[in-house]
Amino acid sequence: MRPAQLMTILDREFTSTAAGHHTPVMLWGPPGVGKSDMIRQTAARHQAPVIDIRLSQMEPSDLRGIPFRNDGNVEWAVPAILPDAQRHGGQGILFLDEITSAPPSVSAAAYQLILDRRLGEYQVPEGWAIFAAGNRQGDRGVTYTMPAPLANRFSHFDVDAHLDDWVAWAYQHGIDERVIAFLRFRPELLFDFDPAHNPMAFPSPRSWEFAHRSLHKFGDSPDLLQGALQACVGPAAGIELTAFVNSLDKMPDLDDIVAGRPVPVPDEIDLQYAVAAALVGRAIRARDQANATEIIGHILDYAGTFPQREMGVMLVSDLHRAIGEMLFTIPQFGTWANAIADVMLYE
C-alpha cells in the first residue's frame, strides 16, 4: 500500500483509541522505505508523544518488569519505558519497532500487551495507539518468523515505495530539488534493493535523504562529492546523481521564468525534470510573499510551454501537492487546465 494511504489509516487508528475501536497496526516492508518515519509523522500531526521500544534489544523482563516482595507477596515493578498517563500524557503512540527482529521469548512477552493492552497489573492508557514495524524475512535483515498468536493480534499492511508520495514529502521537508528532479528523471531508483546481493549502500527513500545532506556538505568539493553520494545510495546511483548535478549548469535562468520573461524549454529531458522540480521549489518559497500569485502564475505559464505536455502535468501536479488549494485561485490555472483537458491523471 502506498504511504499516503497508510498515513490516513494510521491517523484513523490513532483517533479511534478514544472510541475504543483501535486495532494494533503492523507495518511490513524492506529497510529504508519509511515505516518508522510514518509513525513519527502521525504522532507529530496529533502533537502526541511516541515511545519507541526496540524489542530486538530487550529481554522478556524488560517488558514484564522486575519482581519484588511486598508483605509476603510477589509484585512486579512496571518498567518506566511503558506509557503512563501521568508522566507521558493521556494520548500517544506506543511504537514497537523491529518487532520481527525480537527473539521469540520477547515476542511472547508482548502478546498480552498488544492484544489486551495490559501486562499483569499494568494497563496501557486508553488514549494510546499501538503500532509496530518490521522487515520481511526476504529482506536480509535479522528476522524471526512472526508467531501466529502474535500475528493475529495485528492488522497487517505492506509499505510500498511510491514516487509521488515521496516527492510530496520531500518538498515539505526541504529536500534538495536536484535530488527530486533526478528521481523524477530516474524513478526506478527511488528504491532499488536486491537482497540477493546484500549491498551496504543502496537507493531507498531514507538514503536519498542522506544524499540530500551530502549535496549540502560536499557540494563545494567536487573531488569528494561523488564518493559521498555513492556512500549514501550505492556506487551506480551515486555516479548517476553526480553526473546529473554536474549537468545543471545548462539550466535556463529560473529568475527569468518566475518574472514572466520568455525562456525556451531545454531540449534535454533531464534538464526539463530539473527545471520542473526547481520551479515547484520556487513556488513553495514564494507562497507567503505578496507577489505569490504573480510568481505562481508565471510558473503555470511556463508549464504550458513544455513540448511534452505530460512534463507540464507533472510540474502542476507537484505544485498542487506542495501548495494545495491555493493553486486553483491563480488565474492562469484555468487557462492551463483547458489546454491539457484531454490529458488524464490517475492517482
Tab-separated table of C-alpha atoms in Angstrom:
chain	number	residue	atom	x	y	z
A	1	MET	CA	0.000	0.000	0.000
A	2	ARG	CA	1.330	3.452	-0.841
A	3	PRO	CA	2.461	5.699	2.026
A	4	ALA	CA	-0.234	8.355	1.501
A	5	GLN	CA	-2.939	5.736	2.056
A	6	LEU	CA	-1.167	4.296	5.076
A	7	MET	CA	-0.895	7.745	6.633
A	8	THR	CA	-4.691	8.012	6.541
A	9	ILE	CA	-5.017	4.565	8.117
A	10	LEU	CA	-2.569	5.453	10.890
A	11	ASP	CA	-4.399	8.719	11.556
A	12	ARG	CA	-7.736	6.950	11.914
A	13	GLU	CA	-6.293	4.185	14.054
A	14	PHE	CA	-4.802	6.813	16.347
A	15	THR	CA	-8.057	8.760	16.725
A	16	SER	CA	-10.048	5.539	17.174
A	17	THR	CA	-8.428	4.919	20.563
A	18	ALA	CA	-10.791	7.464	22.146
A	19	ALA	CA	-13.816	5.465	20.968
A	20	GLY	CA	-12.343	2.099	21.909
A	21	HIS	CA	-12.115	0.897	18.295
A	22	HIS	CA	-8.340	0.845	17.933
A	23	THR	CA	-6.682	-2.160	16.314
A	24	PRO	CA	-2.899	-2.502	16.656
A	25	VAL	CA	-1.205	-1.980	13.279
A	26	MET	CA	1.806	-3.856	11.899
A	27	LEU	CA	3.762	-2.255	9.036
A	28	TRP	CA	5.824	-4.612	6.894
A	29	GLY	CA	8.482	-3.518	4.450
A	30	PRO	CA	12.127	-3.596	3.415
A	31	PRO	CA	14.672	-1.331	5.087
A	32	GLY	CA	14.587	2.336	4.210
A	33	VAL	CA	11.010	2.704	2.897
A	34	GLY	CA	9.942	4.997	5.754
A	35	LYS	CA	7.971	2.780	8.138
A	36	SER	CA	9.284	4.426	11.293
A	37	ASP	CA	9.031	7.890	9.798
A	38	MET	CA	5.312	7.417	9.052
A	39	ILE	CA	4.686	6.564	12.701
A	40	ARG	CA	6.539	9.671	13.841
A	41	GLN	CA	4.731	11.878	11.331
A	42	THR	CA	1.399	10.590	12.644
A	43	ALA	CA	2.402	11.498	16.181
A	44	ALA	CA	3.623	14.929	15.090
A	45	ARG	CA	0.342	15.733	13.332
A	46	HIS	CA	-1.561	14.948	16.514
A	47	GLN	CA	1.065	16.595	18.751
A	48	ALA	CA	1.360	13.349	20.649
A	49	PRO	CA	4.447	11.658	22.120
A	50	VAL	CA	5.964	8.462	20.722
A	51	ILE	CA	7.504	5.813	22.952
A	52	ASP	CA	9.802	3.816	20.688
A	53	ILE	CA	10.560	0.377	22.096
A	54	ARG	CA	13.111	-1.701	20.173
A	55	LEU	CA	12.083	-5.238	21.073
A	56	SER	CA	15.200	-6.639	19.373
A	57	GLN	CA	17.301	-5.062	22.129
A	58	MET	CA	15.209	-6.265	25.068
A	59	GLU	CA	14.868	-9.209	27.399
A	60	PRO	CA	11.436	-10.516	28.499
A	61	SER	CA	11.946	-8.955	31.935
A	62	ASP	CA	12.430	-5.538	30.315
A	63	LEU	CA	8.741	-5.640	29.356
A	64	ARG	CA	7.319	-7.641	32.259
A	65	GLY	CA	9.230	-5.715	34.889
A	66	ILE	CA	11.205	-6.784	37.936
A	67	PRO	CA	9.568	-8.843	40.703
A	68	PHE	CA	9.784	-7.643	44.304
A	69	ARG	CA	8.399	-8.874	47.593
A	70	ASN	CA	5.565	-6.969	49.267
A	71	ASP	CA	4.064	-8.323	52.520
A	72	GLY	CA	4.785	-11.891	51.583
A	73	ASN	CA	3.546	-11.499	48.004
A	74	VAL	CA	5.477	-11.079	44.775
A	75	GLU	CA	4.571	-7.979	42.791
A	76	TRP	CA	6.056	-6.519	39.627
A	77	ALA	CA	7.667	-3.102	39.178
A	78	VAL	CA	6.274	-1.623	35.968
A	79	PRO	CA	9.051	-0.631	33.504
A	80	ALA	CA	9.372	3.142	33.179
A	81	ILE	CA	9.541	2.854	29.382
A	82	LEU	CA	5.879	1.851	29.119
A	83	PRO	CA	3.287	4.620	28.610
A	84	ASP	CA	1.979	6.266	31.749
A	85	ALA	CA	-0.798	8.847	31.549
A	86	GLN	CA	0.642	10.991	34.347
A	87	ARG	CA	4.204	11.034	33.020
A	88	HIS	CA	3.622	10.870	29.251
A	89	GLY	CA	0.120	12.259	28.746
A	90	GLY	CA	-3.278	10.812	28.017
A	91	GLN	CA	-2.635	10.294	24.289
A	92	GLY	CA	0.325	8.918	22.404
A	93	ILE	CA	1.775	6.107	20.335
A	94	LEU	CA	3.463	3.000	21.689
A	95	PHE	CA	5.733	2.016	18.811
A	96	LEU	CA	7.184	-1.493	18.819
A	97	ASP	CA	9.931	-1.140	16.243
A	98	GLU	CA	11.998	-4.029	14.838
A	99	ILE	CA	9.407	-6.431	16.220
A	100	THR	CA	10.345	-9.120	13.696
A	101	SER	CA	13.942	-8.976	14.973
A	102	ALA	CA	12.899	-9.769	18.552
A	103	PRO	CA	13.657	-13.301	19.804
A	104	PRO	CA	10.575	-15.474	20.415
A	105	SER	CA	10.832	-15.122	24.199
A	106	VAL	CA	10.471	-11.333	23.922
A	107	SER	CA	7.671	-11.614	21.346
A	108	ALA	CA	5.776	-13.889	23.699
A	109	ALA	CA	6.073	-11.301	26.477
A	110	ALA	CA	4.439	-8.757	24.153
A	111	TYR	CA	1.331	-10.849	23.378
A	112	GLN	CA	-0.807	-9.584	26.259
A	113	LEU	CA	0.492	-6.031	25.911
A	114	ILE	CA	-0.575	-5.836	22.254
A	115	LEU	CA	-3.981	-7.502	22.329
A	116	ASP	CA	-5.216	-6.926	25.878
A	117	ARG	CA	-3.341	-3.620	26.329
A	118	ARG	CA	-2.024	-4.829	29.664
A	119	LEU	CA	0.833	-6.727	31.269
A	120	GLY	CA	-0.112	-8.165	34.635
A	121	GLU	CA	-1.297	-5.188	36.659
A	122	TYR	CA	-0.070	-2.662	34.102
A	123	GLN	CA	-2.662	-1.141	31.734
A	124	VAL	CA	-1.884	0.823	28.560
A	125	PRO	CA	-3.650	4.225	28.858
A	126	GLU	CA	-6.865	4.378	26.821
A	127	GLY	CA	-5.690	7.159	24.514
A	128	TRP	CA	-2.571	5.338	23.364
A	129	ALA	CA	-2.369	3.605	19.988
A	130	ILE	CA	-0.125	0.593	19.438
A	131	PHE	CA	1.831	0.440	16.179
A	132	ALA	CA	4.636	-1.914	15.166
A	133	ALA	CA	7.031	-2.249	12.241
A	134	GLY	CA	9.466	-4.819	10.945
A	135	ASN	CA	11.277	-6.255	7.964
A	136	ARG	CA	10.156	-9.267	5.989
A	137	GLN	CA	12.203	-12.468	6.071
A	138	GLY	CA	13.341	-11.961	2.470
A	139	ASP	CA	14.888	-8.555	3.239
A	140	ARG	CA	18.161	-9.976	4.589
A	141	GLY	CA	17.689	-8.372	7.975
A	142	VAL	CA	17.853	-10.166	11.321
A	143	THR	CA	14.307	-11.530	11.428
A	144	TYR	CA	12.324	-14.268	13.076
A	145	THR	CA	9.093	-15.728	11.759
A	146	MET	CA	6.264	-13.888	13.492
A	147	PRO	CA	4.395	-16.435	15.628
A	148	ALA	CA	0.760	-16.906	14.639
A	149	PRO	CA	-0.565	-15.826	18.070
A	150	LEU	CA	1.349	-12.553	17.739
A	151	ALA	CA	0.441	-12.002	14.078
A	152	ASN	CA	-3.226	-12.482	14.907
A	153	ARG	CA	-3.060	-9.519	17.269
A	154	PHE	CA	-2.400	-7.004	14.450
A	155	SER	CA	-3.881	-5.659	11.266
A	156	HIS	CA	-1.110	-6.012	8.665
A	157	PHE	CA	-0.060	-3.605	5.913
A	158	ASP	CA	2.788	-3.794	3.392
A	159	VAL	CA	4.592	-0.487	2.767
A	160	ASP	CA	5.438	0.234	-0.862
A	161	ALA	CA	7.800	2.943	-2.082
A	162	HIS	CA	5.789	5.423	-4.181
A	163	LEU	CA	7.475	8.272	-6.032
A	164	ASP	CA	4.623	10.806	-5.932
A	165	ASP	CA	4.234	10.331	-2.188
A	166	TRP	CA	7.970	10.629	-1.635
A	167	VAL	CA	8.159	13.781	-3.783
A	168	ALA	CA	5.333	15.391	-1.792
A	169	TRP	CA	7.166	14.519	1.435
A	170	ALA	CA	10.468	15.790	0.010
A	171	TYR	CA	9.078	19.219	-0.880
A	172	GLN	CA	7.500	19.518	2.579
A	173	HIS	CA	10.818	18.721	4.249
A	174	GLY	CA	13.080	20.884	2.108
A	175	ILE	CA	14.874	18.082	0.283
A	176	ASP	CA	17.242	19.443	-2.367
A	177	GLU	CA	15.346	19.978	-5.613
A	178	ARG	CA	18.207	18.392	-7.553
A	179	VAL	CA	17.544	15.092	-5.798
A	180	ILE	CA	13.806	15.387	-6.511
A	181	ALA	CA	14.461	16.200	-10.173
A	182	PHE	CA	16.871	13.283	-10.516
A	183	LEU	CA	14.323	10.819	-9.140
A	184	ARG	CA	11.645	12.215	-11.425
A	185	PHE	CA	14.107	11.541	-14.252
A	186	ARG	CA	15.070	8.068	-12.900
A	187	PRO	CA	12.014	6.953	-10.897
A	188	GLU	CA	13.123	3.326	-10.737
A	189	LEU	CA	15.967	4.407	-8.449
A	190	LEU	CA	13.713	5.612	-5.634
A	191	PHE	CA	14.049	2.129	-4.164
A	192	ASP	CA	16.468	-0.386	-5.647
A	193	PHE	CA	17.330	-3.081	-3.139
A	194	ASP	CA	18.363	-6.572	-4.161
A	195	PRO	CA	18.523	-8.749	-1.031
A	196	ALA	CA	20.347	-11.453	-3.007
A	197	HIS	CA	23.420	-9.216	-3.234
A	198	ASN	CA	23.035	-7.703	0.259
A	199	PRO	CA	24.515	-4.282	-0.650
A	200	MET	CA	25.850	-1.968	2.033
A	201	ALA	CA	24.535	1.240	0.398
A	202	PHE	CA	21.521	1.223	-1.907
A	203	PRO	CA	18.840	3.655	-3.133
A	204	SER	CA	15.892	3.992	-0.773
A	205	PRO	CA	13.656	6.820	0.444
A	206	ARG	CA	15.831	7.018	3.555
A	207	SER	CA	19.173	7.039	1.724
A	208	TRP	CA	18.048	9.746	-0.731
A	209	GLU	CA	17.604	11.989	2.297
A	210	PHE	CA	21.221	11.164	3.171
A	211	ALA	CA	22.196	12.121	-0.394
A	212	HIS	CA	20.437	15.460	0.109
A	213	ARG	CA	22.599	16.075	3.159
A	214	SER	CA	25.754	15.115	1.260
A	215	LEU	CA	24.953	17.568	-1.526
A	216	HIS	CA	24.925	20.366	1.013
A	217	LYS	CA	28.027	19.176	2.892
A	218	PHE	CA	30.219	18.312	-0.097
A	219	GLY	CA	28.715	20.323	-2.960
A	220	ASP	CA	31.686	22.696	-2.882
A	221	SER	CA	34.193	19.807	-3.011
A	222	PRO	CA	33.925	18.107	-6.432
A	223	ASP	CA	36.641	15.619	-5.527
A	224	LEU	CA	34.584	14.401	-2.540
A	225	LEU	CA	31.014	14.732	-3.791
A	226	GLN	CA	30.761	11.586	-5.909
A	227	GLY	CA	32.251	9.374	-3.204
A	228	ALA	CA	29.949	10.897	-0.586
A	229	LEU	CA	26.873	10.283	-2.736
A	230	GLN	CA	27.955	6.722	-3.513
A	231	ALA	CA	28.342	6.108	0.209
A	232	CYS	CA	24.656	7.033	0.642
A	233	VAL	CA	22.859	5.495	-2.357
A	234	GLY	CA	25.346	2.993	-3.748
A	235	PRO	CA	28.021	3.108	-6.468
A	236	ALA	CA	25.845	3.230	-9.608
A	237	ALA	CA	23.170	5.639	-8.336
A	238	GLY	CA	25.851	7.885	-6.830
A	239	ILE	CA	27.628	8.205	-10.170
A	240	GLU	CA	24.354	8.969	-11.964
A	241	LEU	CA	23.323	11.633	-9.463
A	242	THR	CA	26.750	13.269	-9.663
A	243	ALA	CA	26.564	13.423	-13.466
A	244	PHE	CA	23.030	14.815	-13.249
A	245	VAL	CA	24.042	17.544	-10.803
A	246	ASN	CA	27.073	18.477	-12.910
A	247	SER	CA	24.874	18.915	-15.996
A	248	LEU	CA	22.643	21.526	-14.361
A	249	ASP	CA	24.877	24.428	-15.323
A	250	LYS	CA	22.985	24.319	-18.639
A	251	MET	CA	19.659	25.096	-16.976
A	252	PRO	CA	17.768	28.211	-18.072
A	253	ASP	CA	17.559	31.215	-15.758
A	254	LEU	CA	14.823	30.489	-13.226
A	255	ASP	CA	14.617	34.147	-12.253
A	256	ASP	CA	13.550	34.958	-15.799
A	257	ILE	CA	10.866	32.267	-15.701
A	258	VAL	CA	9.305	33.430	-12.414
A	259	ALA	CA	9.494	37.026	-13.656
A	260	GLY	CA	7.422	36.092	-16.707
A	261	ARG	CA	10.116	36.667	-19.306
A	262	PRO	CA	10.126	34.306	-22.306
A	263	VAL	CA	12.512	31.406	-21.713
A	264	PRO	CA	12.893	28.454	-24.091
A	265	VAL	CA	12.415	24.972	-22.652
A	266	PRO	CA	15.677	22.947	-22.678
A	267	ASP	CA	15.858	20.189	-25.264
A	268	GLU	CA	17.405	17.707	-22.808
A	269	ILE	CA	14.835	15.670	-20.858
A	270	ASP	CA	16.965	15.592	-17.697
A	271	LEU	CA	17.141	19.382	-17.674
A	272	GLN	CA	13.372	19.594	-18.138
A	273	TYR	CA	12.923	17.495	-14.986
A	274	ALA	CA	15.398	19.726	-13.173
A	275	VAL	CA	13.596	22.901	-14.237
A	276	ALA	CA	10.221	21.480	-13.188
A	277	ALA	CA	11.476	20.475	-9.728
A	278	ALA	CA	13.222	23.808	-9.213
A	279	LEU	CA	10.084	25.761	-10.159
A	280	VAL	CA	7.999	23.845	-7.625
A	281	GLY	CA	10.599	24.790	-5.031
A	282	ARG	CA	10.334	28.431	-6.100
A	283	ALA	CA	6.538	28.294	-5.721
A	284	ILE	CA	6.817	26.832	-2.218
A	285	ARG	CA	9.183	29.590	-1.128
A	286	ALA	CA	7.028	32.282	-2.773
A	287	ARG	CA	3.574	31.276	-1.488
A	288	ASP	CA	3.740	33.576	1.555
A	289	GLN	CA	5.063	36.542	-0.394
A	290	ALA	CA	2.936	39.459	-1.547
A	291	ASN	CA	3.583	38.603	-5.221
A	292	ALA	CA	2.923	34.856	-4.837
A	293	THR	CA	0.020	34.913	-7.322
A	294	GLU	CA	2.190	36.563	-9.944
A	295	ILE	CA	5.110	34.156	-9.474
A	296	ILE	CA	2.987	31.006	-9.477
A	297	GLY	CA	1.058	32.337	-12.465
A	298	HIS	CA	4.288	32.688	-14.434
A	299	ILE	CA	5.247	29.146	-13.444
A	300	LEU	CA	1.886	27.919	-14.765
A	301	ASP	CA	2.505	29.823	-17.989
A	302	TYR	CA	5.844	28.070	-18.344
A	303	ALA	CA	4.259	24.663	-17.605
A	304	GLY	CA	2.212	25.099	-20.758
A	305	THR	CA	5.319	25.541	-22.924
A	306	PHE	CA	6.803	22.053	-22.491
A	307	PRO	CA	6.810	20.165	-25.809
A	308	GLN	CA	5.657	17.052	-23.949
A	309	ARG	CA	2.504	18.108	-22.135
A	310	GLU	CA	2.973	15.291	-19.610
A	311	MET	CA	6.006	17.165	-18.278
A	312	GLY	CA	3.849	20.213	-17.592
A	313	VAL	CA	1.195	17.995	-15.991
A	314	MET	CA	3.836	16.526	-13.674
A	315	LEU	CA	5.010	20.031	-12.721
A	316	VAL	CA	1.484	21.259	-11.926
A	317	SER	CA	0.602	18.032	-10.069
A	318	ASP	CA	3.645	18.509	-7.844
A	319	LEU	CA	2.663	22.164	-7.405
A	320	HIS	CA	-0.756	21.113	-6.181
A	321	ARG	CA	0.688	18.618	-3.701
A	322	ALA	CA	3.098	21.281	-2.467
A	323	ILE	CA	0.890	24.387	-2.118
A	324	GLY	CA	-2.601	22.856	-2.042
A	325	GLU	CA	-5.851	24.592	-2.974
A	326	MET	CA	-4.086	27.908	-3.424
A	327	LEU	CA	-3.148	26.719	-6.905
A	328	PHE	CA	-6.787	26.863	-8.067
A	329	THR	CA	-7.038	30.553	-7.212
A	330	ILE	CA	-4.288	31.511	-9.683
A	331	PRO	CA	-5.862	32.984	-12.847
A	332	GLN	CA	-3.503	31.097	-15.166
A	333	PHE	CA	-4.586	27.741	-13.743
A	334	GLY	CA	-7.839	27.758	-15.715
A	335	THR	CA	-6.009	28.539	-18.946
A	336	TRP	CA	-3.510	25.744	-18.331
A	337	ALA	CA	-6.235	23.236	-17.358
A	338	ASN	CA	-8.221	23.924	-20.523
A	339	ALA	CA	-5.114	23.404	-22.633
A	340	ILE	CA	-4.442	19.922	-21.226
A	341	ALA	CA	-8.055	18.820	-20.688
A	342	ASP	CA	-7.529	15.702	-22.778
A	343	VAL	CA	-4.575	14.505	-20.643
A	344	MET	CA	-5.960	12.238	-17.947
A	345	LEU	CA	-4.352	11.986	-14.491
A	346	TYR	CA	-4.717	8.942	-12.304
A	347	GLU	CA	-3.644	8.773	-8.691
